[in-house]
Short mmCIF file of C-alpha atoms in Angstrom, two decimals:
data_model
loop_
_atom_site.label_atom_id
_atom_site.label_comp_id
_atom_site.label_asym_id
_atom_site.label_seq_id
_atom_site.Cartn_x
_atom_site.Cartn_y
_atom_site.Cartn_z
CA MET A 618 -0.31 7.83 17.39
CA PRO A 619 -2.51 6.33 14.65
CA GLY A 620 -3.96 2.96 15.62
CA LEU A 621 -2.26 1.13 12.76
CA LEU A 622 1.14 2.07 14.18
CA GLN A 623 0.39 1.17 17.78
CA ILE A 624 1.71 -1.88 19.59
CA PRO A 625 -0.67 -3.75 21.95
CA GLU A 626 1.04 -2.36 25.08
CA TYR A 627 0.53 1.20 23.86
CA MET A 628 -3.10 0.44 23.04
CA GLN A 629 -3.68 -0.93 26.54
CA ALA A 630 -2.01 2.09 28.12
CA ILE A 631 -4.18 4.62 26.31
CA MET A 632 -7.33 2.59 27.03
CA HIS A 633 -6.50 2.14 30.72
CA ASP A 634 -9.79 3.66 31.87
CA MET A 635 -11.86 1.11 29.90
CA SER A 636 -12.79 -2.38 31.01
CA ASP A 637 -11.08 -5.48 29.61
CA LYS A 638 -14.39 -6.29 27.95
CA GLU A 639 -14.10 -3.01 25.98
CA THR A 640 -10.36 -2.99 25.31
CA GLY A 641 -9.98 -6.62 24.20
CA PRO A 642 -12.11 -6.34 21.03
CA ARG A 643 -10.70 -2.89 20.19
CA ILE A 644 -7.11 -4.10 20.40
CA LEU A 645 -7.91 -7.21 18.40
CA MET A 646 -9.61 -5.13 15.69
CA ARG A 647 -6.62 -2.76 15.46
CA MET A 648 -4.19 -5.67 15.20
CA GLU A 649 -6.28 -7.22 12.41
CA ARG A 650 -6.30 -3.91 10.51
CA LYS A 651 -2.55 -3.63 11.05
CA ASN A 652 -2.11 -7.04 9.39
CA LEU A 653 -3.99 -5.76 6.33
CA ILE A 654 -1.41 -3.05 5.61
CA SER A 655 1.43 -5.58 5.92
CA ARG A 656 0.26 -7.60 2.92
CA VAL A 657 2.01 -7.30 -0.43
CA ASP A 658 -1.25 -6.25 -2.13
CA SER A 659 -2.23 -3.75 0.58
CA PRO A 660 -3.34 -0.20 -0.30
CA SER A 661 -0.81 2.58 0.07
CA PHE A 662 -0.66 4.13 3.51
CA ASP A 663 0.88 7.49 4.38
CA VAL A 664 1.18 8.82 7.91
CA ILE A 665 2.42 12.18 9.04
CA LEU A 666 3.23 12.41 12.73
CA GLY A 667 3.81 15.65 14.53
CA MET A 668 5.69 16.06 17.77
CA THR A 669 3.32 17.92 20.06
CA ARG A 670 2.24 18.01 23.65
CA GLY A 671 -1.33 18.85 22.80
CA PRO A 672 -4.02 17.87 20.31
CA PRO A 673 -4.61 14.41 18.83
CA SER A 674 -2.56 12.97 16.00
CA ILE A 675 -3.85 13.27 12.47
CA SER A 676 -3.16 10.75 9.77
CA TYR A 677 -3.76 10.84 6.05
CA ARG A 678 -4.36 7.58 4.25
CA ALA A 679 -4.32 7.23 0.49
CA LEU A 680 -6.73 4.44 -0.43
CA SER A 681 -8.88 3.50 -3.42
CA PRO A 682 -11.20 5.37 -3.36
CA PRO A 683 -9.40 8.12 -1.43
CA ILE A 684 -10.37 8.66 2.18
CA VAL A 685 -9.01 10.84 4.97
CA HIS A 686 -9.06 9.10 8.32
CA LEU A 687 -8.59 11.16 11.50
CA GLU A 688 -7.93 9.42 14.81
CA HIS A 689 -7.98 10.81 18.32
CA TYR A 690 -8.28 9.51 21.86
CA SER A 691 -12.00 8.88 21.98
CA GLY A 692 -12.80 8.00 18.40
CA ALA A 693 -12.14 8.48 14.72
CA ALA A 694 -13.70 10.10 11.67
CA SER A 695 -13.44 9.35 7.96
CA LEU A 696 -13.86 12.05 5.33
CA LYS A 697 -14.80 11.01 1.80
CA GLY A 698 -15.88 14.22 0.07
CA SER A 699 -13.76 15.41 -2.85
CA ARG A 700 -13.29 18.88 -1.30
CA ASP A 701 -12.10 17.35 1.99
CA ILE A 702 -9.76 14.96 0.17
CA ALA A 703 -8.29 17.81 -1.91
CA ALA A 704 -7.79 19.99 1.19
CA TYR A 705 -5.97 17.21 3.03
CA LYS A 706 -3.82 16.39 0.00
CA ARG A 707 -2.71 20.04 -0.07
CA ALA A 708 -2.05 19.95 3.67
CA VAL A 709 -0.02 16.73 3.36
CA ASN A 710 2.06 18.23 0.55
CA THR A 711 2.75 21.31 2.69
CA LEU A 712 3.72 19.14 5.67
CA ARG A 713 6.06 17.07 3.52
CA GLU A 714 7.73 20.23 2.24
CA ARG A 715 8.26 21.51 5.78
CA ALA A 716 9.07 18.18 7.44
CA VAL A 717 12.39 17.59 9.11
CA TYR A 718 14.12 14.39 8.03
CA THR A 719 16.73 11.93 9.30
CA VAL A 720 19.58 13.52 11.26
CA GLU A 721 17.71 16.71 12.11
CA SER A 722 14.59 14.82 13.24
CA LEU A 723 16.70 12.48 15.42
CA ARG A 724 18.32 15.51 17.02
CA MET A 725 14.91 17.08 17.73
CA ILE A 726 13.52 13.84 19.17
CA SER A 727 16.58 13.36 21.40
CA LYS A 728 16.33 16.94 22.62
CA GLY A 729 12.60 16.56 23.37
CA ALA A 730 13.16 13.28 25.21
CA ALA A 731 15.98 14.83 27.26
CA GLU A 732 13.71 17.77 28.17
CA LEU A 733 10.95 15.40 29.29
CA GLU A 734 13.43 13.43 31.39
CA GLY A 735 15.01 16.57 32.83
CA ILE A 736 18.44 15.84 31.33
CA ASP A 737 20.73 18.67 30.22
CA GLU A 738 22.42 18.09 26.86
#
């Protein structure tokens, strides 16, 4: 889950193996960044989330100038090169074309949650 979409409790849970001295400033910084995207004059922000049980989440952010920001458990990376930006824009367009929306996505999420909880539908 990209940091800008996380609530403090989630942040604490994923940083459980760090000391309070380490987690406190990280959570505060994420909450401050989260406030920036809530402003009326904030840059546009697109996120594509995938439902997986494996690799880290990847987010694409459209800023001025464009930047691709990748987050994972132990860190993050920002790509600024025009070739990288173009490649991620193409990938985002492909993901949007193949994405499942509204009713279908709710059905898939419910089914996945039921599987994780061991409930038969």
